[in-house]
Tab-separated table of C-alpha atoms and ligand atoms in Angstrom:
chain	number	residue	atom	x	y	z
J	27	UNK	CA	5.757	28.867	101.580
J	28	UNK	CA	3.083	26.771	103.161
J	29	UNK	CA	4.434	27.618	107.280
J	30	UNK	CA	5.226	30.255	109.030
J	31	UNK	CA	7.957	31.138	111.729
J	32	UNK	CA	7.754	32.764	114.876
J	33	UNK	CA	10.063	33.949	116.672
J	34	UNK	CA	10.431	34.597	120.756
J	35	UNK	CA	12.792	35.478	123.256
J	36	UNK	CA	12.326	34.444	127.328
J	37	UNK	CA	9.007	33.853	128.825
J	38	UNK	CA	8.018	36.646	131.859
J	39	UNK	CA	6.752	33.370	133.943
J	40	UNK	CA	6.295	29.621	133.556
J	41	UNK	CA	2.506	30.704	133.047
J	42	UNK	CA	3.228	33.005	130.061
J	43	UNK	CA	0.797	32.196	127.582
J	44	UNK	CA	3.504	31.681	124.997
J	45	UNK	CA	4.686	29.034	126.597
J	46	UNK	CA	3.237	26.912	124.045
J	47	UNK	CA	6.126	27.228	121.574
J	48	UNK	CA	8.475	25.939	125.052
J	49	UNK	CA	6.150	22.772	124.878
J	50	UNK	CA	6.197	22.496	121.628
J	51	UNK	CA	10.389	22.918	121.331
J	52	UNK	CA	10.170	20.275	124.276
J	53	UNK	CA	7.935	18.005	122.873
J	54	UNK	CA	9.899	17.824	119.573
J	55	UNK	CA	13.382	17.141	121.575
J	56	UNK	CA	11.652	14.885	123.640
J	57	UNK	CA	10.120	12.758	120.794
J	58	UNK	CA	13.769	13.218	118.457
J	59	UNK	CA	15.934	11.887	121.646
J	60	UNK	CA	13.515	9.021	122.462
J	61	UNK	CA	13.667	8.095	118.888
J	62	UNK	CA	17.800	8.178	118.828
J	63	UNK	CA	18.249	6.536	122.235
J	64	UNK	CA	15.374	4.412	122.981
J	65	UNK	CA	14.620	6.084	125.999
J	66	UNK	CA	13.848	9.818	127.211
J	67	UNK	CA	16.768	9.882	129.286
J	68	UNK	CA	18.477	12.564	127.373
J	69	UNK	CA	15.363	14.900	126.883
J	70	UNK	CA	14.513	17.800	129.774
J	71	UNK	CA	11.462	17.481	131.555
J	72	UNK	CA	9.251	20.174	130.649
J	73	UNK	CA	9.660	21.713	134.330
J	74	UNK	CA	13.104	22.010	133.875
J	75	UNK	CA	12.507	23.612	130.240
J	76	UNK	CA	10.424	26.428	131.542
J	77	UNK	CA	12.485	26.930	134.044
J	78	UNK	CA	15.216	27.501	131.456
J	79	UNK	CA	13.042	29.860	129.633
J	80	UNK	CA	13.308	32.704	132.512
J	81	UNK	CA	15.318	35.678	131.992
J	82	UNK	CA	18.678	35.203	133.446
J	83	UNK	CA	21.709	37.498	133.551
J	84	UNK	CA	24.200	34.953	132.027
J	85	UNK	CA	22.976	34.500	128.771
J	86	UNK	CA	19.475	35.880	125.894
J	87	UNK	CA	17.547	33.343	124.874
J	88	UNK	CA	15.789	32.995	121.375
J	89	UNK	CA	13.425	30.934	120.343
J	90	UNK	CA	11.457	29.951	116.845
J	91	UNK	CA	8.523	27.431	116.164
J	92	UNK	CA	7.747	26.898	112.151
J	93	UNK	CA	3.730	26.787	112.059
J	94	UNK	CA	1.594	25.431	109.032
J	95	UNK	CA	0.496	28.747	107.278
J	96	UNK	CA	-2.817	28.937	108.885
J	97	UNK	CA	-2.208	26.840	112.252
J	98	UNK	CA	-3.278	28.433	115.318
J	99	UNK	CA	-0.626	28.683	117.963
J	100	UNK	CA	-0.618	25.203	119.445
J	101	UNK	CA	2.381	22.895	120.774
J	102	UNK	CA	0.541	19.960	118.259
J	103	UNK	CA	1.097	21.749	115.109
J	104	UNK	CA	4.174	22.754	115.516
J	105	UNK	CA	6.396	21.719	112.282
J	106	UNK	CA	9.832	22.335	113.848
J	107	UNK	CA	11.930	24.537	116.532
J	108	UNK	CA	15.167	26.008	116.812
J	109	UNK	CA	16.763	27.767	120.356
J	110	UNK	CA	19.580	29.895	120.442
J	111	UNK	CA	21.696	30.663	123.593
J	112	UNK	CA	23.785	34.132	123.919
J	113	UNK	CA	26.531	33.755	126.582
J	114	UNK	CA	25.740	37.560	128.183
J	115	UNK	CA	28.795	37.534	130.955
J	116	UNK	CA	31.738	35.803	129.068
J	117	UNK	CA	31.934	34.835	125.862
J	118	UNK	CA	30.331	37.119	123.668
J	119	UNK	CA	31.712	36.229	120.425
J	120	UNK	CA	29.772	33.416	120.662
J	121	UNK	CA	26.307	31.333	120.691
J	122	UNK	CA	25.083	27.917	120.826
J	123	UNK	CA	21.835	26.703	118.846
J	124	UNK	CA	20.175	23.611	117.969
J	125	UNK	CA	17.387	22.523	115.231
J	126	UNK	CA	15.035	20.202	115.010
J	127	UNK	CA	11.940	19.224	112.477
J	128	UNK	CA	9.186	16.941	112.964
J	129	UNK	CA	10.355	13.841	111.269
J	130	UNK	CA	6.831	13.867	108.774
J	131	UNK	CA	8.290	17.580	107.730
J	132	UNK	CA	11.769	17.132	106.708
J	133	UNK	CA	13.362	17.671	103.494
J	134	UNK	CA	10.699	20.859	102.790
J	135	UNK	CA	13.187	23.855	103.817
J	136	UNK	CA	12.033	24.306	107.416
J	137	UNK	CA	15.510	23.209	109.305
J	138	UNK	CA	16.722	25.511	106.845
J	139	UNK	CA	14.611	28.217	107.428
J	140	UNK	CA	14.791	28.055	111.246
J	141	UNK	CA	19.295	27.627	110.849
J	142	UNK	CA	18.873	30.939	109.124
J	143	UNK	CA	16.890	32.931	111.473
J	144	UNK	CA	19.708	32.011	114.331
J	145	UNK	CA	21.896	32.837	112.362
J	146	UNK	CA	20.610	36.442	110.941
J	147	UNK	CA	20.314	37.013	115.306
J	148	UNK	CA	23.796	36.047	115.777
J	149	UNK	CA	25.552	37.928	112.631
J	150	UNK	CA	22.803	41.609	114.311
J	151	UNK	CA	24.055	40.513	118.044
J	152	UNK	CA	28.132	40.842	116.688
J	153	UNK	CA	28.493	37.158	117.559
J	154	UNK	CA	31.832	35.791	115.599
J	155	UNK	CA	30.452	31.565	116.031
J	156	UNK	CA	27.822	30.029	116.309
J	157	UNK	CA	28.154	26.113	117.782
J	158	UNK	CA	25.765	23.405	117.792
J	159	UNK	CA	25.864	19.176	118.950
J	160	UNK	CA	24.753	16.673	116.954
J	161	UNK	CA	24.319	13.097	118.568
J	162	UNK	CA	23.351	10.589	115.734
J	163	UNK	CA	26.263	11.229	112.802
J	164	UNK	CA	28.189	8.241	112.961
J	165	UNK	CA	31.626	7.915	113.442
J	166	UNK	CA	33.724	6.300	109.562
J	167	UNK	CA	36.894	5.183	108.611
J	168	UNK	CA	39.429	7.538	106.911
J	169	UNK	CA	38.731	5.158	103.550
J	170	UNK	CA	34.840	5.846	103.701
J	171	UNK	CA	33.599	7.674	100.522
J	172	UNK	CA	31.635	10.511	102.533
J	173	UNK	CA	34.073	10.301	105.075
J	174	UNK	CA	34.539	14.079	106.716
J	175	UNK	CA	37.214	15.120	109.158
J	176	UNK	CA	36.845	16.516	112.343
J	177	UNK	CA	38.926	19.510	113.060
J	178	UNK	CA	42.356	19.102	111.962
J	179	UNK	CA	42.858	15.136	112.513
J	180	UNK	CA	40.430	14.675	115.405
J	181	UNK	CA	38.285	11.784	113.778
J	182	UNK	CA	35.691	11.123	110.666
J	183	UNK	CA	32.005	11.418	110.645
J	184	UNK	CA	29.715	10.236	107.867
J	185	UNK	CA	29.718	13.295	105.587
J	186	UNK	CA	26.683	12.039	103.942
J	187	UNK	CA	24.536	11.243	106.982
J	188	UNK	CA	21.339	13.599	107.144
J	189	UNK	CA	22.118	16.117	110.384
J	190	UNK	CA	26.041	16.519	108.600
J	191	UNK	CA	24.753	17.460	104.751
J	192	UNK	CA	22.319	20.253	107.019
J	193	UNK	CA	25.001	21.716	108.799
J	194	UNK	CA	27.418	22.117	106.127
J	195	UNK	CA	24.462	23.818	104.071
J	196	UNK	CA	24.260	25.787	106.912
J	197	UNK	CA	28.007	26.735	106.844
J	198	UNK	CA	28.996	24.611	110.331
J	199	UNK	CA	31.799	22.680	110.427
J	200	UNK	CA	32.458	19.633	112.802
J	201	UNK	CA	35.356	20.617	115.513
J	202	UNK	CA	35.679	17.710	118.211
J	203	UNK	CA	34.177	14.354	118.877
J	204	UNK	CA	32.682	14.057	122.042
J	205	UNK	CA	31.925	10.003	123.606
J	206	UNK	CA	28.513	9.692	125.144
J	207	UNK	CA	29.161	6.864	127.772
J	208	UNK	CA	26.837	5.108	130.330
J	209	UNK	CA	27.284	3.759	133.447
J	210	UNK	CA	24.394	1.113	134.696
J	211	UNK	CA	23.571	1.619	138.282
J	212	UNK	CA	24.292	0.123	141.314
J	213	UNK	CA	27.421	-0.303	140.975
J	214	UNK	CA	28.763	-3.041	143.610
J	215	UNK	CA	29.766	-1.779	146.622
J	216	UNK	CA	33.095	-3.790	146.457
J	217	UNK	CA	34.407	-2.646	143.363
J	218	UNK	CA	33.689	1.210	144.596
J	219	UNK	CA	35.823	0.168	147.727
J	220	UNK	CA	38.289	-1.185	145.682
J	221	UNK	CA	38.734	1.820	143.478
J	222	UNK	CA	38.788	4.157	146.169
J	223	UNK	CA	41.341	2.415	148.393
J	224	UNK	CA	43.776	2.161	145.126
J	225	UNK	CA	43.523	5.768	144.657
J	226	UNK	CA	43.736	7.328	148.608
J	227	UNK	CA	46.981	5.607	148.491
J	228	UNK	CA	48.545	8.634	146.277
J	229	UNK	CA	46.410	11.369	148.150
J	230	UNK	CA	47.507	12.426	151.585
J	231	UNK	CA	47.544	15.273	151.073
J	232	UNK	CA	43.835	15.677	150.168
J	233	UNK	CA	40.524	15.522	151.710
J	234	UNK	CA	36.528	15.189	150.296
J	235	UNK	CA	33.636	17.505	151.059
J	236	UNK	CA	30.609	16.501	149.422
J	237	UNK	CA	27.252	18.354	149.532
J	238	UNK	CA	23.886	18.293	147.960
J	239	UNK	CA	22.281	20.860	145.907
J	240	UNK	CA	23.450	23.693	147.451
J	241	UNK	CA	26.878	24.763	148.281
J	242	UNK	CA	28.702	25.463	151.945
J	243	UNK	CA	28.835	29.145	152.494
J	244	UNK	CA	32.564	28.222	153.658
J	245	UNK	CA	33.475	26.690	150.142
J	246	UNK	CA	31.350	28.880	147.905
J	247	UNK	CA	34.610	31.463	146.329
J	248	UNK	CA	36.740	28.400	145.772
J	249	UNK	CA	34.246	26.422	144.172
J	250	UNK	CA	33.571	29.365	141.721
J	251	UNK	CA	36.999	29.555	140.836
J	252	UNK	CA	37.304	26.109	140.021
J	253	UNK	CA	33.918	26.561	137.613
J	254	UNK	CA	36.234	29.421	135.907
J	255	UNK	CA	38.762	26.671	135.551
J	256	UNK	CA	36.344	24.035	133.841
J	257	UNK	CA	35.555	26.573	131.423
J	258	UNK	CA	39.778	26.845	130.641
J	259	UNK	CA	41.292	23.288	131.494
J	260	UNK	CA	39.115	20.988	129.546
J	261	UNK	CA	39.846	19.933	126.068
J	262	UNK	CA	37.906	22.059	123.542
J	263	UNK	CA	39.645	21.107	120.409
J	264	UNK	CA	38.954	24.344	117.973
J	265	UNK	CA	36.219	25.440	119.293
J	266	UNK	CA	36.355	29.178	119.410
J	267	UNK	CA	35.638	29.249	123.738
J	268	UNK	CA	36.437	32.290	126.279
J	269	UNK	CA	36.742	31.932	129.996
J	270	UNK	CA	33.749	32.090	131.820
J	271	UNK	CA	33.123	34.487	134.434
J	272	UNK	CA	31.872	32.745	137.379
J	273	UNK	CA	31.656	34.226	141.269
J	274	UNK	CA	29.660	33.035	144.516
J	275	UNK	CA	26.302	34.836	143.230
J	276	UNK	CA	26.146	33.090	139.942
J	277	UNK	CA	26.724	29.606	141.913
J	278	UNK	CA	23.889	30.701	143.802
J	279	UNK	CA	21.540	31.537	140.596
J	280	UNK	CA	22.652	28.528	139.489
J	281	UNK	CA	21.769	26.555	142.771
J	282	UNK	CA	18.574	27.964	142.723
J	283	UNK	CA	17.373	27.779	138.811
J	284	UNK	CA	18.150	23.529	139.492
J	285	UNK	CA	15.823	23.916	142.967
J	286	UNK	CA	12.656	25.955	140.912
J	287	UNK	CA	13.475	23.450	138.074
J	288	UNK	CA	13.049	19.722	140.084
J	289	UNK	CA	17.068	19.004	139.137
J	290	UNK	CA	19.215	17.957	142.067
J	291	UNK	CA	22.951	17.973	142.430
J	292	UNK	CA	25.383	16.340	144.240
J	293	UNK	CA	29.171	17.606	144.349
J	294	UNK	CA	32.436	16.182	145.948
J	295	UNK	CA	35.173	18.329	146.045
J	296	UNK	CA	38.865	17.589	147.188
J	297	UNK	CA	40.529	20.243	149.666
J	298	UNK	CA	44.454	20.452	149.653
J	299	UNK	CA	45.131	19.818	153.331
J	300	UNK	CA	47.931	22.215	153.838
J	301	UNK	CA	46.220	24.990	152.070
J	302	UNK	CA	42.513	24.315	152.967
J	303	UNK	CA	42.014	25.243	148.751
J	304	UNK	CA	39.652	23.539	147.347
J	305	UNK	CA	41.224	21.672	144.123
J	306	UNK	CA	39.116	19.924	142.346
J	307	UNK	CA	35.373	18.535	141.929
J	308	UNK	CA	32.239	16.829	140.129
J	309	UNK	CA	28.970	16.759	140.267
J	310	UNK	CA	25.898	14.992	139.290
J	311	UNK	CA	22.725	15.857	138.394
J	312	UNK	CA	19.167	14.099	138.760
J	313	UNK	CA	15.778	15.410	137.325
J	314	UNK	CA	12.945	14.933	139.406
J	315	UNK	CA	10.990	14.110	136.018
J	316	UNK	CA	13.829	11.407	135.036
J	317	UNK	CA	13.509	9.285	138.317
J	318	UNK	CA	16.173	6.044	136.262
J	319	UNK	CA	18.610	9.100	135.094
J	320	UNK	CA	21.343	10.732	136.079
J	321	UNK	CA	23.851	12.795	134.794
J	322	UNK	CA	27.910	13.668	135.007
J	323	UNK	CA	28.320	17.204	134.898
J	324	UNK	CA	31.542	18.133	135.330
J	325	UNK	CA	34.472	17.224	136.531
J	326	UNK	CA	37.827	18.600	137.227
J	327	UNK	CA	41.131	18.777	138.859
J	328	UNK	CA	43.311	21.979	138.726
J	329	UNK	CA	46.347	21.122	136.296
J	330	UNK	CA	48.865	21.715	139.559
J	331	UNK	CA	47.184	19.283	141.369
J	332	UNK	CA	47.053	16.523	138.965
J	333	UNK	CA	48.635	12.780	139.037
J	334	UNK	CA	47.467	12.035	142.577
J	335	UNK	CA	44.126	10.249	141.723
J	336	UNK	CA	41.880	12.891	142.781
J	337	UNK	CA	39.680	12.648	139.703
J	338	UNK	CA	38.910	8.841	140.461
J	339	UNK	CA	38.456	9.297	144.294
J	340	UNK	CA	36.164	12.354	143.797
J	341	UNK	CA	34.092	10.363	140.957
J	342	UNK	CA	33.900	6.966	142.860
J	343	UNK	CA	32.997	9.072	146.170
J	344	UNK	CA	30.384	10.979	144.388
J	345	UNK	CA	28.649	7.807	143.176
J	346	UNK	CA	28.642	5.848	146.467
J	347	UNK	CA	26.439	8.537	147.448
J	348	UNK	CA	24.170	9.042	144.405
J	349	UNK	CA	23.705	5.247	145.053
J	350	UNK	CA	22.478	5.882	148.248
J	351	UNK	CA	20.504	9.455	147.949
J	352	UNK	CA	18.828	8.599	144.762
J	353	UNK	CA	18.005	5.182	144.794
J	354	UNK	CA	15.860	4.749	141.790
J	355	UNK	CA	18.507	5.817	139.348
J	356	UNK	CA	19.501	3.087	136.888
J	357	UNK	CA	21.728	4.632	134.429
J	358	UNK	CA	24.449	7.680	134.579
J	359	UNK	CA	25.226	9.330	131.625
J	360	UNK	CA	28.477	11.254	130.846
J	361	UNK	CA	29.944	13.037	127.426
J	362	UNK	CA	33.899	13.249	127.013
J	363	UNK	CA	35.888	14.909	124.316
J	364	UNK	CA	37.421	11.926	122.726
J	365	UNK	CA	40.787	13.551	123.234
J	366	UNK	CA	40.332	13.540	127.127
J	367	UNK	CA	42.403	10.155	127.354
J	368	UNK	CA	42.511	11.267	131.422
J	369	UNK	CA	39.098	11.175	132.029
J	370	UNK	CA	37.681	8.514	129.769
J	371	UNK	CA	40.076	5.769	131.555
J	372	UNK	CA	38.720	6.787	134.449
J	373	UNK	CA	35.259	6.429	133.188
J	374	UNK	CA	36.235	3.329	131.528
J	375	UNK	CA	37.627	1.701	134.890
J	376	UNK	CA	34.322	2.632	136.708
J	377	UNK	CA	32.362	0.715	134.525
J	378	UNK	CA	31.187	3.520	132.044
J	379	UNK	CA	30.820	2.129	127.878
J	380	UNK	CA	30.809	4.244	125.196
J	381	UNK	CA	26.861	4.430	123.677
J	382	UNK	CA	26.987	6.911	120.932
J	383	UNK	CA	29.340	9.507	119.859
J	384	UNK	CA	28.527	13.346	119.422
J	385	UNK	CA	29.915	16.008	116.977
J	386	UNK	CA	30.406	19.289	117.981
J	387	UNK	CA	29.918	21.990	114.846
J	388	UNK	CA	30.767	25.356	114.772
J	389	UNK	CA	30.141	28.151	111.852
J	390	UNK	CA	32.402	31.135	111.887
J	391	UNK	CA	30.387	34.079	110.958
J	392	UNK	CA	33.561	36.665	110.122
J	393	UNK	CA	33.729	38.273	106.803
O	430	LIG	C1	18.696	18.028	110.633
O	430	LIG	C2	17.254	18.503	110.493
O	430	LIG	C3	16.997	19.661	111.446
O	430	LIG	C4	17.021	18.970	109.044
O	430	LIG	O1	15.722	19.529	108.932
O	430	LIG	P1	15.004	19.671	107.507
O	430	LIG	O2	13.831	20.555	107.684
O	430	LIG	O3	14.765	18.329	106.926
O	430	LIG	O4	16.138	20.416	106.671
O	430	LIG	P2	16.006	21.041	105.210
O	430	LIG	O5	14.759	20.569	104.543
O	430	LIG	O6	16.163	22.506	105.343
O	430	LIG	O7	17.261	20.402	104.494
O	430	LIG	C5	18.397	21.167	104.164
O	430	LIG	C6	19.458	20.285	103.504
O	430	LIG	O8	19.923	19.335	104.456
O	430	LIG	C7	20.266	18.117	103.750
O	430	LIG	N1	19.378	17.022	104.188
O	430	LIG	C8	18.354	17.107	105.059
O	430	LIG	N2	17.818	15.874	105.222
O	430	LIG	C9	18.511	15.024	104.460
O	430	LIG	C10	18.413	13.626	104.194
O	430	LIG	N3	17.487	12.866	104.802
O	430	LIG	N4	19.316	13.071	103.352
O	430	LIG	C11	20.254	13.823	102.760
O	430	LIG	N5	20.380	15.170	102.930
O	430	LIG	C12	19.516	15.754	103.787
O	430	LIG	C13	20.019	18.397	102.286
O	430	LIG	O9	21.206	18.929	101.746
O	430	LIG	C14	18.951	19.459	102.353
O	430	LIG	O10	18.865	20.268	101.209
O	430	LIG	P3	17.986	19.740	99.949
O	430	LIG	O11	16.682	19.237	100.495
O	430	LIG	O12	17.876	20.969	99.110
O	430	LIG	O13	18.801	18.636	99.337
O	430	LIG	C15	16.258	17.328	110.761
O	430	LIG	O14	16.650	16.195	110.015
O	430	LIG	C16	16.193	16.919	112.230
O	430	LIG	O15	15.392	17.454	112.998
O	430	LIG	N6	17.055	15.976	112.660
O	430	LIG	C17	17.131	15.574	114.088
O	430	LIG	C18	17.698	16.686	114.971
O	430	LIG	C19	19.114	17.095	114.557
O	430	LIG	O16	19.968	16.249	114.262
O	430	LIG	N7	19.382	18.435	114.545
O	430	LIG	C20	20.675	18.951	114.117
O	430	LIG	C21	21.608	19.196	115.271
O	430	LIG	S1	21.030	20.343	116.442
């Protein structure tokens, strides 16, 4: 074998001396995503990376760099990476990794390699799945010769495209489709109006709060229990998800991870007037090192509360005021499971196009 693989797990600090392999995992991403997307949108800033790379109590991280043989440790040389996360509060039957190998070292074993060692963690650390997303296998028609189905019915993907014949070696199969839309920014003013006054018409019972980065002390226990619904009421198709377990001090680890990290937020959230609850919600987010990006995180409305337009006033509110906080953004980017008929017309009406689709994989490591 002519490299070696490391493995490591968090960094003590963002000055940790091995945060070369971070930079090195980064570097890789950032150079794959560019390559995909024609821009580096899509890729994390390094700052927000590290940040990452803390200890944190929701979930382990592992990572592992493949080295030539006799390369010192340095972000250059690095061959390819893999990073696996461990859900540590909820959902620990299961585990999220992704791959990637310099482009000039493919085909030699090393994604391989790397797939293995997250897997050999997952099967010691009990986990029962272990999911990954893969953004460049193309979507085929049912009559394609490599043509492989998603879930039960959910779609085809091109069976025979490079990232699909690695995963099945791998033992991952694809689960759900997910649509990786883009909305280019400003929008005008006038059709924002126009969208909003449409849907107010079906919500008086039903206010906005919005706020940036960091949540109102008076809102904070609602607006963890609507995170534990976004982790329930989405569509997941098959994959093999738990509720999350979500309360006012992991909003506030969360708040503060974005702050250390140079990633700023913006949420809107609809209150039910006779209740004060709060019902629903979305939020962006903006990297400090991605001044044209932004992106939808999520969005929801809880199921008893649905049909009165709060998911297109809370989205159309929440980018009237991206457009004015963050000025230099150009582009928002949002991912939908292509099953979420709800949401995507929503999307669609704002202006939003589909610009690449996105398998989700999952291998079940049972028996
Ligand atoms: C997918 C990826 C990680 C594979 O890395 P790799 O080091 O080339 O993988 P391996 O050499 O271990 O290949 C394993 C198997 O995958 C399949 N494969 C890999 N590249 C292929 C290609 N270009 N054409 C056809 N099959 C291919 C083959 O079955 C191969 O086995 P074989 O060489 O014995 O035929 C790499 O192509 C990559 O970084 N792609 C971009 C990032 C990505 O899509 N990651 C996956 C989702 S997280």
């Amino acid at each position: 074998m002519d490299y070696r693989i490391i493995e490591l797990g968090e960094l003590t600090g963002v000055d940790d001396p091995r945060r070369w392999a971070v930079e090195a995992h980064n570097r890789l991403w950032h150079d794959e995503l560019e390559r995909q997307h024609g821009n580096d949108d899509l890729a994390w800033p390094l700052s927000v990376e590290l940040a990452n790379s803390l200890p944190q109590p929701e979930r382990r991280m592992y990572l592992w760099v493949a080295l030539p043989a006799h390369a010192t440790e340095d972000p250059e040389a690095v061959l390819g990476a893999a990073k696996l996360h461990l859900p540590q509060l909820d959902n620990l039957q299961f585990s999220e990794g992704t791959v990637v190998v310099r482009p000039e070292a493919r085909r030699r074993g090393i994604g391989t390699a790397l797939g293995q060692a997250m897997l050999d963690r997952c099967r010691a650390d009990g986990r029962r799945v272990l999911a990954s997303w893969a953004g460049t296998i193309p979507a085929v028609p049912a009559s394609h010769p490599d043509a492989l189905e998603v879930g039960h019915g959910r779609g085809w993907i091109d069976g025979s495209h490079p990232a699909a014949r690695f995963a099945l070696g791998l033992g991952l199969r694809p689960e759900q489709v997910e649509l990786h839309s883009v909305l280019p920014l400003p929008v005008d003013l006038e059709t924002l109006q126009r969208l909003h006054d449409d849907a107010v018409a079906y919500a008086d019972d039903y206010d906005l709060v919005t706020w940036e980065d960091s949540c109102p002390e008076q809102h904070v226990d609602g607006f963890a229990e609507l995170a534990v619904a976004m982790s329930t009421d989405i569509p997941q198709a098959e994959l093999d998800l738990e509720p999350q377990v979500w309360d006012a001090a992991r909003i506030r680890r969360q708040e503060a991870r974005r702050a250390a990290a140079g990633v700023r937020s913006l949420t809107s959230a609809a209150r039910h007037l006779p209740t004060g609850r709060l019902v629903g919600y979305t939020t962006l987010l903006q990297n400090a090192g991605r001044p044209a990006a932004a992106h939808q995180e999520d969005t929801l409305v809880l199921r008893e509360h649905r049909g009165h337009r709060l998911g297109m006033l809370l989205k159309v509110w929440n980018l009237r005021r991206a457009q004015q906080v963050w000025p230099s953004v150009e582009r928002v980017h949002t991912w939908n499971a292509e099953e979420n008929n709800p949401m995507l017309s929503i999307n669609f009406a704002i202006g939003f196009a589909v610009e690449s689709i996105e398998s989700a994989w999952q291998a079940r490591l049972e028996g």
